[in-house]
Amino acid sequence: STLLPAMDGTTSSAQRLNEKYHFLNLAQYKHIELLNKQGKLSEALNFQNELLNKSFEDQERKLGLVEKAWNEFLGTLGN
């Protein structure tokens, strides 16, 4: 499955993506739901996109920290 077709701003797409990537809290989900009820799909899509991107950036940063710690550990083994 691809990411972009699943991201259409609807509450159901947010729910499906959240099941896969775990990037929404309840308040954020409710906000997307409210935007949907108001017919503001593009705003919901933008909000969903911002949150998903932030989640990916946070995960990338955390992985970088793990990689740095691993490399430091390997460096101590070499000494």
CSV table of N, CA and C in Angstrom, one decimal:
chain,number,residue,atom,x,y,z
A,1,SER,N,0.8,-1.2,0.0
A,1,SER,CA,0.0,0.0,0.0
A,1,SER,C,0.9,1.2,0.0
A,2,THR,N,0.4,2.3,-0.6
A,2,THR,CA,1.1,3.5,-0.7
A,2,THR,C,0.5,4.5,0.2
A,3,LEU,N,1.3,5.5,0.7
A,3,LEU,CA,0.9,6.4,1.7
A,3,LEU,C,0.0,7.5,1.1
A,4,LEU,N,0.4,8.1,0.0
A,4,LEU,CA,-0.4,9.3,-0.5
A,4,LEU,C,-1.8,9.1,-0.9
A,5,PRO,N,-2.2,8.0,-1.6
A,5,PRO,CA,-3.6,7.8,-1.9
A,5,PRO,C,-4.4,7.6,-0.6
A,6,ALA,N,-3.9,7.2,0.5
A,6,ALA,CA,-4.6,7.0,1.7
A,6,ALA,C,-4.9,8.3,2.4
A,7,MET,N,-4.1,9.3,2.0
A,7,MET,CA,-4.2,10.6,2.7
A,7,MET,C,-5.1,11.6,2.0
A,8,ASP,N,-6.4,11.6,2.3
A,8,ASP,CA,-7.3,12.5,1.6
A,8,ASP,C,-8.0,13.5,2.5
A,9,GLY,N,-7.6,13.5,3.8
A,9,GLY,CA,-8.1,14.5,4.7
A,9,GLY,C,-9.4,14.1,5.5
A,10,THR,N,-9.9,12.9,5.1
A,10,THR,CA,-11.1,12.4,5.8
A,10,THR,C,-10.7,11.8,7.1
A,11,THR,N,-11.7,11.7,8.0
A,11,THR,CA,-11.5,11.1,9.3
A,11,THR,C,-11.1,9.7,9.2
A,12,SER,N,-11.7,9.0,8.2
A,12,SER,CA,-11.4,7.6,8.0
A,12,SER,C,-9.9,7.4,7.5
A,13,SER,N,-9.4,8.3,6.7
A,13,SER,CA,-8.0,8.2,6.3
A,13,SER,C,-7.1,8.5,7.4
A,14,ALA,N,-7.5,9.4,8.3
A,14,ALA,CA,-6.6,9.7,9.4
A,14,ALA,C,-6.6,8.5,10.4
A,15,GLN,N,-7.7,7.9,10.5
A,15,GLN,CA,-7.8,6.7,11.4
A,15,GLN,C,-6.9,5.6,10.8
A,16,ARG,N,-7.0,5.3,9.5
A,16,ARG,CA,-6.2,4.3,8.9
A,16,ARG,C,-4.7,4.5,9.0
A,17,LEU,N,-4.3,5.8,8.7
A,17,LEU,CA,-2.9,6.2,8.8
A,17,LEU,C,-2.4,6.1,10.3
A,18,ASN,N,-3.3,6.5,11.2
A,18,ASN,CA,-2.9,6.5,12.6
A,18,ASN,C,-2.7,5.0,13.1
A,19,GLU,N,-3.5,4.1,12.6
A,19,GLU,CA,-3.4,2.7,13.0
A,19,GLU,C,-2.0,2.2,12.5
A,20,LYS,N,-1.5,2.7,11.4
A,20,LYS,CA,-0.2,2.3,10.8
A,20,LYS,C,1.0,3.0,11.4
A,21,TYR,N,0.8,4.4,11.6
A,21,TYR,CA,2.0,5.2,12.0
A,21,TYR,C,1.9,5.8,13.5
A,22,HIS,N,0.7,5.7,14.1
A,22,HIS,CA,0.6,6.1,15.5
A,22,HIS,C,1.1,7.5,15.7
A,23,PHE,N,0.5,8.5,15.0
A,23,PHE,CA,0.9,9.9,15.1
A,23,PHE,C,-0.1,10.8,15.6
A,24,LEU,N,-1.3,10.4,15.9
A,24,LEU,CA,-2.4,11.3,16.4
A,24,LEU,C,-2.7,11.0,17.9
A,25,ASN,N,-3.0,12.0,18.6
A,25,ASN,CA,-3.6,11.8,19.9
A,25,ASN,C,-5.1,12.1,19.7
A,26,LEU,N,-5.9,11.9,20.8
A,26,LEU,CA,-7.3,12.0,20.7
A,26,LEU,C,-7.8,13.4,20.2
A,27,ALA,N,-7.2,14.4,20.8
A,27,ALA,CA,-7.6,15.8,20.5
A,27,ALA,C,-7.3,16.1,19.0
A,28,GLN,N,-6.2,15.6,18.5
A,28,GLN,CA,-5.9,15.8,17.1
A,28,GLN,C,-6.8,15.1,16.2
A,29,TYR,N,-7.2,13.9,16.6
A,29,TYR,CA,-8.2,13.1,15.8
A,29,TYR,C,-9.5,13.8,15.8
A,30,LYS,N,-9.9,14.3,16.9
A,30,LYS,CA,-11.2,15.0,17.1
A,30,LYS,C,-11.2,16.3,16.2
A,31,HIS,N,-10.1,17.0,16.2
A,31,HIS,CA,-10.0,18.2,15.4
A,31,HIS,C,-10.2,17.9,13.9
A,32,ILE,N,-9.5,16.8,13.4
A,32,ILE,CA,-9.7,16.3,12.0
A,32,ILE,C,-11.2,16.0,11.8
A,33,GLU,N,-11.8,15.3,12.7
A,33,GLU,CA,-13.2,15.0,12.6
A,33,GLU,C,-14.1,16.2,12.5
A,34,LEU,N,-13.8,17.2,13.3
A,34,LEU,CA,-14.5,18.5,13.3
A,34,LEU,C,-14.4,19.2,11.9
A,35,LEU,N,-13.1,19.2,11.5
A,35,LEU,CA,-12.9,19.9,10.1
A,35,LEU,C,-13.7,19.1,9.1
A,36,ASN,N,-13.8,17.8,9.1
A,36,ASN,CA,-14.5,17.0,8.2
A,36,ASN,C,-16.0,17.4,8.3
A,37,LYS,N,-16.5,17.5,9.5
A,37,LYS,CA,-18.0,17.8,9.6
A,37,LYS,C,-18.3,19.2,9.1
A,38,GLN,N,-17.3,20.1,9.1
A,38,GLN,CA,-17.4,21.4,8.6
A,38,GLN,C,-17.2,21.5,7.1
A,39,GLY,N,-16.8,20.4,6.5
A,39,GLY,CA,-16.6,20.4,5.1
A,39,GLY,C,-15.2,21.0,4.7
A,40,LYS,N,-14.3,21.0,5.6
A,40,LYS,CA,-13.0,21.6,5.4
A,40,LYS,C,-11.9,20.5,5.2
A,41,LEU,N,-12.1,19.8,4.1
A,41,LEU,CA,-11.2,18.7,3.9
A,41,LEU,C,-9.8,19.1,3.6
A,42,SER,N,-9.6,20.2,2.9
A,42,SER,CA,-8.2,20.6,2.6
A,42,SER,C,-7.5,21.1,3.9
A,43,GLU,N,-8.2,21.7,4.8
A,43,GLU,CA,-7.6,22.1,6.1
A,43,GLU,C,-7.3,20.8,6.9
A,44,ALA,N,-8.2,19.8,6.9
A,44,ALA,CA,-8.0,18.6,7.6
A,44,ALA,C,-6.8,17.9,7.0
A,45,LEU,N,-6.7,17.9,5.7
A,45,LEU,CA,-5.5,17.2,5.0
A,45,LEU,C,-4.2,17.9,5.4
A,46,ASN,N,-4.2,19.2,5.4
A,46,ASN,CA,-3.0,20.0,5.8
A,46,ASN,C,-2.6,19.7,7.2
A,47,PHE,N,-3.6,19.7,8.1
A,47,PHE,CA,-3.3,19.4,9.5
A,47,PHE,C,-2.8,18.0,9.7
A,48,GLN,N,-3.4,17.0,9.0
A,48,GLN,CA,-3.0,15.6,9.1
A,48,GLN,C,-1.6,15.5,8.5
A,49,ASN,N,-1.3,16.2,7.5
A,49,ASN,CA,0.0,16.1,6.8
A,49,ASN,C,1.1,16.7,7.8
A,50,GLU,N,0.8,17.8,8.4
A,50,GLU,CA,1.8,18.5,9.3
A,50,GLU,C,2.1,17.5,10.5
A,51,LEU,N,1.0,16.9,11.0
A,51,LEU,CA,1.3,16.0,12.2
A,51,LEU,C,2.0,14.7,11.8
A,52,LEU,N,1.7,14.2,10.6
A,52,LEU,CA,2.5,13.0,10.1
A,52,LEU,C,3.9,13.4,9.8
A,53,ASN,N,4.2,14.5,9.2
A,53,ASN,CA,5.5,14.9,8.9
A,53,ASN,C,6.3,15.1,10.2
A,54,LYS,N,5.7,15.8,11.2
A,54,LYS,CA,6.3,16.0,12.5
A,54,LYS,C,6.7,14.6,13.2
A,55,SER,N,5.8,13.7,13.1
A,55,SER,CA,6.0,12.4,13.6
A,55,SER,C,7.2,11.7,13.0
A,56,PHE,N,7.2,11.8,11.6
A,56,PHE,CA,8.4,11.2,10.9
A,56,PHE,C,9.7,11.9,11.3
A,57,GLU,N,9.7,13.2,11.4
A,57,GLU,CA,10.9,13.9,11.8
A,57,GLU,C,11.3,13.5,13.2
A,58,ASP,N,10.4,13.4,14.1
A,58,ASP,CA,10.7,13.0,15.5
A,58,ASP,C,11.3,11.6,15.5
A,59,GLN,N,10.8,10.7,14.7
A,59,GLN,CA,11.3,9.3,14.6
A,59,GLN,C,12.7,9.3,14.0
A,60,GLU,N,12.9,10.1,13.0
A,60,GLU,CA,14.2,10.2,12.4
A,60,GLU,C,15.3,10.8,13.4
A,61,ARG,N,14.9,11.8,14.1
A,61,ARG,CA,15.8,12.3,15.2
A,61,ARG,C,16.1,11.3,16.2
A,62,LYS,N,15.1,10.5,16.6
A,62,LYS,CA,15.4,9.5,17.6
A,62,LYS,C,16.3,8.4,17.1
A,63,LEU,N,16.0,8.0,15.8
A,63,LEU,CA,16.9,7.0,15.2
A,63,LEU,C,18.3,7.5,15.1
A,64,GLY,N,18.5,8.8,14.9
A,64,GLY,CA,19.8,9.4,14.8
A,64,GLY,C,20.5,9.3,16.1
A,65,LEU,N,19.8,9.5,17.2
A,65,LEU,CA,20.4,9.4,18.6
A,65,LEU,C,20.8,8.0,18.9
A,66,VAL,N,20.0,7.0,18.4
A,66,VAL,CA,20.3,5.6,18.6
A,66,VAL,C,21.5,5.3,17.8
A,67,GLU,N,21.6,5.7,16.6
A,67,GLU,CA,22.8,5.5,15.8
A,67,GLU,C,24.0,6.1,16.4
A,68,LYS,N,23.9,7.3,16.9
A,68,LYS,CA,25.1,8.0,17.6
A,68,LYS,C,25.5,7.2,18.8
A,69,ALA,N,24.6,6.7,19.6
A,69,ALA,CA,24.9,6.0,20.8
A,69,ALA,C,25.6,4.6,20.4
A,70,TRP,N,25.1,4.0,19.4
A,70,TRP,CA,25.6,2.7,18.9
A,70,TRP,C,27.1,2.9,18.4
A,71,ASN,N,27.3,4.0,17.6
A,71,ASN,CA,28.6,4.2,17.1
A,71,ASN,C,29.6,4.5,18.3
A,72,GLU,N,29.1,5.3,19.3
A,72,GLU,CA,30.0,5.5,20.4
A,72,GLU,C,30.3,4.2,21.2
A,73,PHE,N,29.3,3.4,21.3
A,73,PHE,CA,29.5,2.1,21.9
A,73,PHE,C,30.6,1.3,21.2
A,74,LEU,N,30.4,1.2,19.8
A,74,LEU,CA,31.4,0.5,19.0
A,74,LEU,C,32.8,1.1,19.1
A,75,GLY,N,32.8,2.4,19.3
A,75,GLY,CA,34.1,3.1,19.4
A,75,GLY,C,34.8,2.7,20.7
A,76,THR,N,34.0,2.5,21.8
A,76,THR,CA,34.6,2.1,23.0
A,76,THR,C,35.1,0.7,23.0
A,77,LEU,N,34.5,-0.2,22.2
A,77,LEU,CA,35.0,-1.6,22.0
A,77,LEU,C,36.3,-1.6,21.3
A,78,GLY,N,36.5,-0.6,20.3
A,78,GLY,CA,37.7,-0.6,19.6
A,78,GLY,C,38.9,-0.1,20.4
A,79,ASN,N,38.7,0.6,21.5
A,79,ASN,CA,39.8,1.1,22.3
A,79,ASN,C,40.3,0.2,23.3
